[in-house]
CSV table of C-alpha atoms in Angstrom, one decimal:
chain,number,residue,atom,x,y,z
A,1,PRO,CA,-54.6,40.5,-6.4
A,2,VAL,CA,-53.6,36.9,-5.9
A,3,GLU,CA,-56.8,35.8,-7.8
A,4,ASP,CA,-55.0,37.2,-11.1
A,5,HIS,CA,-52.0,35.2,-10.3
A,6,PRO,CA,-53.2,32.3,-8.2
A,7,VAL,CA,-50.9,29.9,-10.3
A,8,LEU,CA,-47.9,32.0,-9.7
A,9,THR,CA,-48.4,32.4,-5.8
A,10,GLU,CA,-48.9,28.7,-5.4
A,11,GLN,CA,-45.9,27.5,-7.2
A,12,ILE,CA,-43.7,30.3,-5.2
A,13,ILE,CA,-45.1,28.9,-1.9
A,14,THR,CA,-44.5,25.2,-3.0
A,15,LEU,CA,-40.9,26.3,-4.5
A,16,THR,CA,-39.8,28.1,-1.1
A,17,HIS,CA,-41.4,25.5,1.1
A,18,GLN,CA,-39.6,22.6,-0.5
A,19,LEU,CA,-36.2,24.9,-0.5
A,20,SER,CA,-36.5,26.0,3.3
A,21,GLY,CA,-37.3,22.9,4.6
A,22,THR,CA,-34.7,20.5,2.8
A,23,GLY,CA,-31.8,23.5,2.3
A,24,PRO,CA,-30.7,22.9,5.7
A,25,MET,CA,-30.4,19.1,5.5
A,26,LEU,CA,-28.2,19.7,2.3
A,27,GLY,CA,-26.2,22.6,4.3
A,28,PHE,CA,-27.7,25.1,2.3
A,29,ASP,CA,-28.7,27.2,5.5
A,30,GLY,CA,-28.9,31.2,4.1
A,31,ALA,CA,-30.5,29.9,1.0
A,32,SER,CA,-32.8,28.3,3.3
A,33,LYS,CA,-33.5,31.7,5.5
A,34,LEU,CA,-33.9,33.6,2.4
A,35,SER,CA,-36.3,31.1,1.0
A,36,ARG,CA,-38.2,31.3,4.4
A,37,LYS,CA,-39.0,34.7,4.4
A,38,LEU,CA,-40.3,34.5,0.5
A,39,GLU,CA,-42.5,31.6,1.5
A,40,ARG,CA,-43.8,33.8,4.2
A,41,THR,CA,-44.5,36.8,2.1
A,42,PHE,CA,-46.1,34.6,-0.3
A,43,TYR,CA,-48.6,33.0,2.5
A,44,ASP,CA,-49.5,36.7,3.6
A,45,ILE,CA,-50.5,37.1,0.0
A,46,ARG,CA,-52.5,34.0,0.2
A,47,ALA,CA,-54.2,34.9,2.8
A,48,GLY,CA,-55.0,38.3,1.5
A,49,GLN,CA,-53.0,40.0,3.8
A,50,ARG,CA,-50.8,41.2,1.6
A,51,ASN,CA,-51.3,42.4,-2.4
A,52,LEU,CA,-48.9,41.1,-5.1
A,53,THR,CA,-48.1,44.4,-6.8
A,54,PRO,CA,-45.8,45.1,-9.6
A,55,GLN,CA,-43.2,46.1,-7.1
A,56,LEU,CA,-43.4,42.8,-5.0
A,57,ILE,CA,-43.1,40.8,-8.2
A,58,TRP,CA,-40.2,42.6,-8.8
A,59,GLN,CA,-38.8,42.0,-5.5
A,60,THR,CA,-39.6,38.3,-5.7
A,61,LYS,CA,-37.6,38.3,-8.8
A,62,ARG,CA,-34.7,40.2,-7.3
A,63,ALA,CA,-34.9,37.4,-4.4
A,64,ILE,CA,-34.8,34.4,-6.9
A,65,GLU,CA,-31.7,35.9,-8.4
A,66,LEU,CA,-30.1,36.3,-4.7
A,67,LEU,CA,-31.1,32.7,-3.7
A,68,ILE,CA,-29.6,31.2,-6.6
A,69,GLN,CA,-26.5,33.0,-6.2
A,70,THR,CA,-26.5,32.2,-2.3
A,71,PHE,CA,-26.8,28.1,-3.5
A,72,VAL,CA,-24.1,28.8,-5.9
A,73,GLU,CA,-21.7,30.3,-2.9
A,74,GLU,CA,-23.0,27.6,-0.5
A,75,ASN,CA,-22.3,25.0,-3.1
A,76,SER,CA,-18.6,26.3,-3.6
A,77,ILE,CA,-18.0,26.5,0.1
A,78,GLN,CA,-18.9,23.2,0.8
A,79,ARG,CA,-16.8,21.8,-2.1
A,80,GLN,CA,-13.4,23.2,-0.6
Protein backbone atom coordinates (compact mmCIF):
# COMPACT_ATOMS: atom_id res chain seq x y z
CA PRO A 1 0.00 0.00 0.00
CA VAL A 2 1.00 3.60 -0.59
CA GLU A 3 1.05 4.17 3.18
CA ASP A 4 4.11 1.91 3.31
CA HIS A 5 5.96 3.98 0.68
CA PRO A 6 4.69 7.58 0.81
CA VAL A 7 8.09 9.13 0.16
CA LEU A 8 8.80 6.90 -2.84
CA THR A 9 5.38 7.62 -4.30
CA GLU A 10 5.70 11.39 -3.87
CA GLN A 11 9.25 11.46 -5.25
CA ILE A 12 8.21 9.57 -8.37
CA ILE A 13 5.17 11.81 -8.88
CA THR A 14 7.28 14.95 -8.49
CA LEU A 15 10.04 13.76 -10.80
CA THR A 16 7.74 12.45 -13.50
CA HIS A 17 5.59 15.57 -13.37
CA GLN A 18 8.65 17.77 -13.89
CA LEU A 19 9.94 15.60 -16.74
CA SER A 20 6.62 15.36 -18.53
CA GLY A 21 6.13 19.12 -18.32
CA THR A 22 9.65 20.26 -19.17
CA GLY A 23 10.65 17.51 -21.60
CA PRO A 24 8.80 18.80 -24.67
CA MET A 25 10.28 22.29 -24.26
CA LEU A 26 13.74 20.73 -24.45
CA GLY A 27 12.98 18.36 -27.33
CA PHE A 28 12.51 15.21 -25.24
CA ASP A 29 9.05 14.27 -26.53
CA GLY A 30 9.40 10.48 -26.21
CA ALA A 31 10.77 10.71 -22.70
CA SER A 32 7.99 13.10 -21.78
CA LYS A 33 5.28 10.68 -22.97
CA LEU A 34 6.81 7.81 -21.03
CA SER A 35 7.16 10.00 -17.96
CA ARG A 36 3.51 11.05 -18.21
CA LYS A 37 2.40 7.40 -18.17
CA LEU A 38 4.46 6.73 -15.08
CA GLU A 39 3.12 9.88 -13.45
CA ARG A 40 -0.50 8.79 -14.02
CA THR A 41 0.22 5.37 -12.56
CA PHE A 42 1.58 6.90 -9.36
CA TYR A 43 -1.28 9.40 -9.15
CA ASP A 44 -3.58 6.37 -9.16
CA ILE A 45 -1.51 4.78 -6.40
CA ARG A 46 -1.66 7.94 -4.30
CA ALA A 47 -5.43 8.14 -4.85
CA GLY A 48 -5.85 4.55 -3.68
CA GLN A 49 -7.03 3.34 -7.09
CA ARG A 50 -3.99 1.07 -7.49
CA ASN A 51 -1.70 -0.76 -5.12
CA LEU A 52 2.05 -0.41 -5.01
CA THR A 53 3.02 -4.03 -5.48
CA PRO A 54 6.46 -5.61 -5.87
CA GLN A 55 5.66 -6.16 -9.55
CA LEU A 56 4.78 -2.49 -10.01
CA ILE A 57 8.02 -1.46 -8.28
CA TRP A 58 9.93 -3.74 -10.68
CA GLN A 59 8.04 -2.28 -13.66
CA THR A 60 8.78 1.23 -12.40
CA LYS A 61 12.48 0.41 -12.24
CA ARG A 62 12.31 -0.85 -15.83
CA ALA A 63 10.39 2.27 -16.90
CA ILE A 64 13.03 4.51 -15.33
CA GLU A 65 15.78 2.60 -17.15
CA LEU A 66 13.84 3.05 -20.41
CA LEU A 67 13.31 6.71 -19.60
CA ILE A 68 17.07 7.21 -19.20
CA GLN A 69 17.73 5.35 -22.45
CA THR A 70 15.14 7.50 -24.24
CA PHE A 71 16.75 10.69 -22.94
CA VAL A 72 20.15 9.52 -24.19
CA GLU A 73 18.78 8.61 -27.62
CA GLU A 74 16.81 11.85 -28.01
CA ASN A 75 19.81 13.87 -26.88
CA SER A 76 22.07 12.20 -29.44
CA ILE A 77 19.54 12.90 -32.21
CA GLN A 78 19.41 16.58 -31.20
CA ARG A 79 23.21 16.83 -31.41
CA GLN A 80 23.35 15.57 -34.99
